[in-house]
Amino acid sequence: MEATPVASPAKLSPSEAEGPLISISKMASAVQPSATMVAGAKARQLRASGVHVFDFSLGEPDFSTPPHICEAAIQAMRQGLTHYTPAEGLLELRVAIAGRYVGRYGLECGPEQVMVSNGAKHAIHNALTATCGPGDEVIIPTPYWVSYSDLVEMTGARPVLVETSRENGFRLSPARLGEVLSSRTRLVMLNSPCNPTGTVYSRSELVALADVIMESRAAILSDEIYENLVYDDAESTCFATLRSGLAERTITISGASKTYAMTGWRMGWAVGPQAIIRAMANVQSQQAGCPSSIGQYATLAALAGSQECVERMRREFDARRLLVCDRLRSLRAVRFCEPRGAFYVFFDVSALFGKRVAGQVIADSAQFCQAALEVGHINMVPGSAFGAEGYVRLSFAASRENLEAGLDRLTELIEDAS
Ligand code: PMP
Ligand code: GLU
């Protein structure tokens, strides 16, 4: 379902799409604006009009990029490293990224298997463009990150949405995966730790999925962007390493945005078989030239420097996670699975449907979010944007103080529902 387009960008109306002078392509007219970006814009707009917004919408770390990373960018600019780089990214950065996969996960990988893009979103777009087209199917377990289905549709391929449920922790089962795989399946998209549910699959659960996929001709796009944000005993797994032969059919996505609080730098990467990476680099060379040079030097410093900042941010996210879960647990009307990764809680508000919240009868998750924003000034993203109506996503990438105050208001709204 489409998010309410109260702020730019917004989906085009039919008359705009068929404007007389410049007609807009079918593909672009069909694209929905990213619901998370729309929600972020909404908060900005309200803030500009003087309202204090409890913004729990956009999934981006509220921390500043660590100083040593910013310093590396400044140095790069001073040294005149401000030119085009190779389309696939700087060799030294690709060596550092490959080295991290070898050292941390034991993936056999060299720089020729790495491509740097302008954000992980761009890396996913490149991967889909290089592998999918009309007639292909891409399996996406729901709830899924907002952009997956639109990015798939932009290639002409068809997203095959496969429902998972809270009862099994929003996990895709091997049996269900086996049922939906077909000769048309080009890719299976996996995302652990998951946005929006916070689900982290265990190694054995992923092995079971890998075994099913390996019986087919499908490839895997494993989005591991939240790999450094796991809690309790959850562990990040590099899907490509799980079975021999799996790396030859897996494209791994990650990046600097979430790990190093570098969302605005737009630095993401893909790791995969050399031929696919080369195809993706060809696409990128035509469509973006290369990723930002300054961003790449900053990312090099992020990977080479102390990882203490990553752990410090992770610990703070964990404290916020516990705070939010405690508060939500005290609300009888909402249900959720405790997240073990990323920085979101995805909770079920469907028990409130048909009731009055802040004076409005609530019929769906979008209306719930609208009421929470209008009356409580709490900004969240409706579950419908993630393919899971009935739910709401709360991002706890916000200060504890703001979370406490926002949750006080949310509690009031929910407890007063009648
Ligand atoms: N994948 C997932 C699951 C995400 O939540 C996001 C959102 N940032 C991305 C990819 C894209 O990240 P980036 O900011 O690096 O484009
Ligand atoms: N991934 C983040 C989110 O889900 C950032 C916004 C986006 O890129 O969609 O909120």
PDB file of N, CA, C and O and ligand atoms in Angstrom, residues 36 59-60 117-124 144-148 191 193-196 223-226 253-258 262-264 266-269 342-344 393, ligand 1:
ATOM      1  N   THR A  36       9.750   5.399   3.763  1.00  0.00           N
ATOM      2  CA  THR A  36      10.597   5.839   4.874  1.00  0.00           C
ATOM      3  C   THR A  36      11.139   7.240   4.603  1.00  0.00           C
ATOM      4  O   THR A  36      11.207   8.073   5.509  1.00  0.00           O
ATOM      5  N   GLY A  59      15.131   5.153   9.400  1.00  0.00           N
ATOM      6  CA  GLY A  59      16.147   4.272   9.961  1.00  0.00           C
ATOM      7  C   GLY A  59      17.536   4.813   9.717  1.00  0.00           C
ATOM      8  O   GLY A  59      18.218   4.362   8.805  1.00  0.00           O
ATOM      9  N   GLU A  60      17.920   5.811  10.501  1.00  0.00           N
ATOM     10  CA  GLU A  60      19.308   6.257  10.359  1.00  0.00           C
ATOM     11  C   GLU A  60      19.885   6.621  11.713  1.00  0.00           C
ATOM     12  O   GLU A  60      19.221   7.278  12.525  1.00  0.00           O
ATOM     13  N   SER A 117      29.342   1.343  -4.263  1.00  0.00           N
ATOM     14  CA  SER A 117      28.291   2.159  -4.892  1.00  0.00           C
ATOM     15  C   SER A 117      27.909   3.320  -3.993  1.00  0.00           C
ATOM     16  O   SER A 117      28.369   3.414  -2.857  1.00  0.00           O
ATOM     17  N   ASN A 118      27.023   4.157  -4.499  1.00  0.00           N
ATOM     18  CA  ASN A 118      26.550   5.311  -3.723  1.00  0.00           C
ATOM     19  C   ASN A 118      25.442   4.870  -2.767  1.00  0.00           C
ATOM     20  O   ASN A 118      24.270   5.195  -2.956  1.00  0.00           O
ATOM     21  N   GLY A 119      25.814   4.122  -1.762  1.00  0.00           N
ATOM     22  CA  GLY A 119      24.852   3.587  -0.790  1.00  0.00           C
ATOM     23  C   GLY A 119      24.499   2.139  -1.107  1.00  0.00           C
ATOM     24  O   GLY A 119      24.625   1.680  -2.254  1.00  0.00           O
ATOM     25  N   ALA A 120      24.052   1.426  -0.067  1.00  0.00           N
ATOM     26  CA  ALA A 120      23.657   0.025  -0.265  1.00  0.00           C
ATOM     27  C   ALA A 120      22.430  -0.058  -1.163  1.00  0.00           C
ATOM     28  O   ALA A 120      22.252  -1.015  -1.918  1.00  0.00           O
ATOM     29  N   LYS A 121      21.591   0.965  -1.113  1.00  0.00           N
ATOM     30  CA  LYS A 121      20.392   0.976  -1.964  1.00  0.00           C
ATOM     31  C   LYS A 121      20.805   0.964  -3.432  1.00  0.00           C
ATOM     32  O   LYS A 121      20.247   0.235  -4.254  1.00  0.00           O
ATOM     33  N   HIS A 122      21.825   1.757  -3.732  1.00  0.00           N
ATOM     34  CA  HIS A 122      22.332   1.803  -5.101  1.00  0.00           C
ATOM     35  C   HIS A 122      22.975   0.460  -5.479  1.00  0.00           C
ATOM     36  O   HIS A 122      22.813  -0.028  -6.607  1.00  0.00           O
ATOM     37  N   ALA A 123      23.665  -0.145  -4.509  1.00  0.00           N
ATOM     38  CA  ALA A 123      24.276  -1.458  -4.769  1.00  0.00           C
ATOM     39  C   ALA A 123      23.186  -2.496  -5.076  1.00  0.00           C
ATOM     40  O   ALA A 123      23.345  -3.333  -5.984  1.00  0.00           O
ATOM     41  N   ILE A 124      22.073  -2.430  -4.353  1.00  0.00           N
ATOM     42  CA  ILE A 124      20.971  -3.373  -4.598  1.00  0.00           C
ATOM     43  C   ILE A 124      20.385  -3.112  -5.988  1.00  0.00           C
ATOM     44  O   ILE A 124      20.121  -4.041  -6.758  1.00  0.00           O
ATOM     45  N   TYR A 144       9.220  -6.791   4.494  1.00  0.00           N
ATOM     46  CA  TYR A 144      10.492  -6.525   3.815  1.00  0.00           C
ATOM     47  C   TYR A 144      10.778  -5.025   3.826  1.00  0.00           C
ATOM     48  O   TYR A 144       9.871  -4.203   4.003  1.00  0.00           O
ATOM     49  N   TRP A 145      12.022  -4.687   3.618  1.00  0.00           N
ATOM     50  CA  TRP A 145      12.390  -3.273   3.576  1.00  0.00           C
ATOM     51  C   TRP A 145      11.711  -2.605   2.376  1.00  0.00           C
ATOM     52  O   TRP A 145      11.750  -3.127   1.263  1.00  0.00           O
ATOM     53  N   VAL A 146      11.122  -1.434   2.624  1.00  0.00           N
ATOM     54  CA  VAL A 146      10.260  -0.736   1.660  1.00  0.00           C
ATOM     55  C   VAL A 146      10.707  -0.744   0.204  1.00  0.00           C
ATOM     56  O   VAL A 146       9.880  -0.843  -0.696  1.00  0.00           O
ATOM     57  N   SER A 147      12.005  -0.631  -0.023  1.00  0.00           N
ATOM     58  CA  SER A 147      12.458  -0.408  -1.410  1.00  0.00           C
ATOM     59  C   SER A 147      12.557  -1.683  -2.246  1.00  0.00           C
ATOM     60  O   SER A 147      12.658  -1.601  -3.472  1.00  0.00           O
ATOM     61  N   TYR A 148      12.579  -2.845  -1.596  1.00  0.00           N
ATOM     62  CA  TYR A 148      12.831  -4.075  -2.360  1.00  0.00           C
ATOM     63  C   TYR A 148      11.873  -4.263  -3.536  1.00  0.00           C
ATOM     64  O   TYR A 148      12.291  -4.521  -4.656  1.00  0.00           O
ATOM     65  N   ASN A 191      17.347 -10.818   4.152  1.00  0.00           N
ATOM     66  CA  ASN A 191      17.789  -9.645   4.898  1.00  0.00           C
ATOM     67  C   ASN A 191      17.835  -9.982   6.388  1.00  0.00           C
ATOM     68  O   ASN A 191      16.838  -9.934   7.078  1.00  0.00           O
ATOM     69  N   PRO A 193      20.440  -9.258   9.773  1.00  0.00           N
ATOM     70  CA  PRO A 193      19.318  -8.740  10.535  1.00  0.00           C
ATOM     71  C   PRO A 193      18.342  -7.963   9.647  1.00  0.00           C
ATOM     72  O   PRO A 193      18.762  -7.288   8.712  1.00  0.00           O
ATOM     73  N   CYS A 194      17.062  -8.083   9.998  1.00  0.00           N
ATOM     74  CA  CYS A 194      16.009  -7.599   9.103  1.00  0.00           C
ATOM     75  C   CYS A 194      15.473  -6.214   9.486  1.00  0.00           C
ATOM     76  O   CYS A 194      15.225  -5.928  10.649  1.00  0.00           O
ATOM     77  N   ASN A 195      15.308  -5.414   8.468  1.00  0.00           N
ATOM     78  CA  ASN A 195      14.527  -4.182   8.559  1.00  0.00           C
ATOM     79  C   ASN A 195      13.198  -4.508   7.885  1.00  0.00           C
ATOM     80  O   ASN A 195      13.219  -4.861   6.705  1.00  0.00           O
ATOM     81  N   PRO A 196      12.058  -4.504   8.545  1.00  0.00           N
ATOM     82  CA  PRO A 196      11.713  -3.803   9.785  1.00  0.00           C
ATOM     83  C   PRO A 196      11.590  -4.659  11.047  1.00  0.00           C
ATOM     84  O   PRO A 196      11.309  -4.110  12.103  1.00  0.00           O
ATOM     85  N   ASP A 223      21.148  -9.160   1.877  1.00  0.00           N
ATOM     86  CA  ASP A 223      21.354  -7.789   2.349  1.00  0.00           C
ATOM     87  C   ASP A 223      21.755  -7.855   3.824  1.00  0.00           C
ATOM     88  O   ASP A 223      20.922  -8.117   4.689  1.00  0.00           O
ATOM     89  N   GLU A 224      23.051  -7.608   4.075  1.00  0.00           N
ATOM     90  CA  GLU A 224      23.594  -7.753   5.430  1.00  0.00           C
ATOM     91  C   GLU A 224      24.021  -6.410   6.005  1.00  0.00           C
ATOM     92  O   GLU A 224      24.973  -6.308   6.779  1.00  0.00           O
ATOM     93  N   ILE A 225      23.285  -5.362   5.617  1.00  0.00           N
ATOM     94  CA  ILE A 225      23.672  -3.995   6.000  1.00  0.00           C
ATOM     95  C   ILE A 225      23.697  -3.781   7.525  1.00  0.00           C
ATOM     96  O   ILE A 225      24.426  -2.949   8.022  1.00  0.00           O
ATOM     97  N   TYR A 226      22.891  -4.559   8.268  1.00  0.00           N
ATOM     98  CA  TYR A 226      22.877  -4.399   9.732  1.00  0.00           C
ATOM     99  C   TYR A 226      23.788  -5.417  10.428  1.00  0.00           C
ATOM    100  O   TYR A 226      23.587  -5.732  11.603  1.00  0.00           O
ATOM    101  N   ILE A 253      25.274  -7.738   0.129  1.00  0.00           N
ATOM    102  CA  ILE A 253      25.187  -6.272   0.173  1.00  0.00           C
ATOM    103  C   ILE A 253      25.482  -5.801   1.593  1.00  0.00           C
ATOM    104  O   ILE A 253      24.999  -6.389   2.563  1.00  0.00           O
ATOM    105  N   SER A 254      26.290  -4.759   1.700  1.00  0.00           N
ATOM    106  CA  SER A 254      26.472  -4.107   2.998  1.00  0.00           C
ATOM    107  C   SER A 254      26.950  -2.676   2.736  1.00  0.00           C
ATOM    108  O   SER A 254      26.890  -2.216   1.592  1.00  0.00           O
ATOM    109  N   GLY A 255      27.402  -2.003   3.784  1.00  0.00           N
ATOM    110  CA  GLY A 255      27.837  -0.627   3.564  1.00  0.00           C
ATOM    111  C   GLY A 255      28.178   0.070   4.861  1.00  0.00           C
ATOM    112  O   GLY A 255      28.150  -0.526   5.937  1.00  0.00           O
ATOM    113  N   ALA A 256      28.489   1.353   4.721  1.00  0.00           N
ATOM    114  CA  ALA A 256      28.978   2.137   5.858  1.00  0.00           C
ATOM    115  C   ALA A 256      27.854   2.865   6.598  1.00  0.00           C
ATOM    116  O   ALA A 256      28.039   3.295   7.737  1.00  0.00           O
ATOM    117  N   SER A 257      26.674   2.995   5.964  1.00  0.00           N
ATOM    118  CA  SER A 257      25.613   3.855   6.510  1.00  0.00           C
ATOM    119  C   SER A 257      25.270   3.551   7.969  1.00  0.00           C
ATOM    120  O   SER A 257      25.258   4.451   8.809  1.00  0.00           O
ATOM    121  N   LYS A 258      24.956   2.285   8.242  1.00  0.00           N
ATOM    122  CA  LYS A 258      24.442   1.944   9.577  1.00  0.00           C
ATOM    123  C   LYS A 258      25.580   1.708  10.558  1.00  0.00           C
ATOM    124  O   LYS A 258      25.490   2.045  11.729  1.00  0.00           O
ATOM    125  N   MET A 262      26.995   6.799   8.740  1.00  0.00           N
ATOM    126  CA  MET A 262      27.441   7.510   7.535  1.00  0.00           C
ATOM    127  C   MET A 262      26.342   7.539   6.465  1.00  0.00           C
ATOM    128  O   MET A 262      26.641   7.473   5.272  1.00  0.00           O
ATOM    129  N   THR A 263      25.085   7.673   6.889  1.00  0.00           N
ATOM    130  CA  THR A 263      23.992   7.603   5.902  1.00  0.00           C
ATOM    131  C   THR A 263      24.112   8.641   4.791  1.00  0.00           C
ATOM    132  O   THR A 263      23.877   8.346   3.626  1.00  0.00           O
ATOM    133  N   GLY A 264      24.503   9.867   5.167  1.00  0.00           N
ATOM    134  CA  GLY A 264      24.556  10.926   4.157  1.00  0.00           C
ATOM    135  C   GLY A 264      25.748  10.839   3.225  1.00  0.00           C
ATOM    136  O   GLY A 264      25.791  11.512   2.190  1.00  0.00           O
ATOM    137  N   ARG A 266      26.599   8.193   1.554  1.00  0.00           N
ATOM    138  CA  ARG A 266      26.165   7.301   0.484  1.00  0.00           C
ATOM    139  C   ARG A 266      27.273   6.320   0.084  1.00  0.00           C
ATOM    140  O   ARG A 266      27.815   6.380  -1.024  1.00  0.00           O
ATOM    141  N   MET A 267      27.603   5.434   0.984  1.00  0.00           N
ATOM    142  CA  MET A 267      28.643   4.447   0.715  1.00  0.00           C
ATOM    143  C   MET A 267      28.139   3.037   1.001  1.00  0.00           C
ATOM    144  O   MET A 267      27.893   2.686   2.167  1.00  0.00           O
ATOM    145  N   GLY A 268      27.943   2.252  -0.051  1.00  0.00           N
ATOM    146  CA  GLY A 268      27.526   0.865   0.112  1.00  0.00           C
ATOM    147  C   GLY A 268      28.367  -0.008  -0.800  1.00  0.00           C
ATOM    148  O   GLY A 268      29.145   0.512  -1.618  1.00  0.00           O
ATOM    149  N   TRP A 269      28.248  -1.322  -0.652  1.00  0.00           N
ATOM    150  CA  TRP A 269      29.011  -2.196  -1.534  1.00  0.00           C
ATOM    151  C   TRP A 269      28.306  -3.519  -1.783  1.00  0.00           C
ATOM    152  O   TRP A 269      27.382  -3.903  -1.060  1.00  0.00           O
ATOM    153  N   ALA A 342      19.443  -4.812  14.091  1.00  0.00           N
ATOM    154  CA  ALA A 342      19.033  -3.533  13.494  1.00  0.00           C
ATOM    155  C   ALA A 342      18.549  -2.560  14.577  1.00  0.00           C
ATOM    156  O   ALA A 342      18.909  -2.717  15.750  1.00  0.00           O
ATOM    157  N   PHE A 343      17.714  -1.562  14.235  1.00  0.00           N
ATOM    158  CA  PHE A 343      17.245  -0.641  15.282  1.00  0.00           C
ATOM    159  C   PHE A 343      15.774  -0.288  15.113  1.00  0.00           C
ATOM    160  O   PHE A 343      15.389   0.880  15.134  1.00  0.00           O
ATOM    161  N   TYR A 344      14.974  -1.348  14.953  1.00  0.00           N
ATOM    162  CA  TYR A 344      13.537  -1.152  14.791  1.00  0.00           C
ATOM    163  C   TYR A 344      12.769  -2.114  15.680  1.00  0.00           C
ATOM    164  O   TYR A 344      13.223  -3.234  15.911  1.00  0.00           O
ATOM    165  N   ARG A 393       6.169   0.412  12.358  1.00  0.00           N
ATOM    166  CA  ARG A 393       7.614   0.334  12.642  1.00  0.00           C
ATOM    167  C   ARG A 393       8.052   1.554  13.427  1.00  0.00           C
ATOM    168  O   ARG A 393       7.816   2.687  13.014  1.00  0.00           O
TER     169      ARG A 393
HETATM  170  N1  PMP B   1      19.037  -2.347   3.058  1.00  0.00           N
HETATM  171  C1  PMP B   1      18.298  -2.175   4.165  1.00  0.00           C
HETATM  172  C2  PMP B   1      17.652  -3.364   4.786  1.00  0.00           C
HETATM  173  C3  PMP B   1      18.113  -0.909   4.707  1.00  0.00           C
HETATM  174  O1  PMP B   1      17.384  -0.738   5.805  1.00  0.00           O
HETATM  175  C4  PMP B   1      18.684   0.189   4.054  1.00  0.00           C
HETATM  176  C5  PMP B   1      18.352   1.558   4.567  1.00  0.00           C
HETATM  177  N2  PMP B   1      19.331   2.345   4.769  1.00  0.00           N
HETATM  178  C6  PMP B   1      19.491  -0.035   2.922  1.00  0.00           C
HETATM  179  C7  PMP B   1      19.630  -1.320   2.453  1.00  0.00           C
HETATM  180  C8  PMP B   1      20.144   1.075   2.177  1.00  0.00           C
HETATM  181  O2  PMP B   1      21.205   1.651   2.874  1.00  0.00           O
HETATM  182  P1  PMP B   1      22.031   2.893   2.295  1.00  0.00           P
HETATM  183  O3  PMP B   1      21.729   4.044   3.186  1.00  0.00           O
HETATM  184  O4  PMP B   1      23.468   2.500   2.389  1.00  0.00           O
HETATM  185  O5  PMP B   1      21.599   3.102   0.903  1.00  0.00           O
END
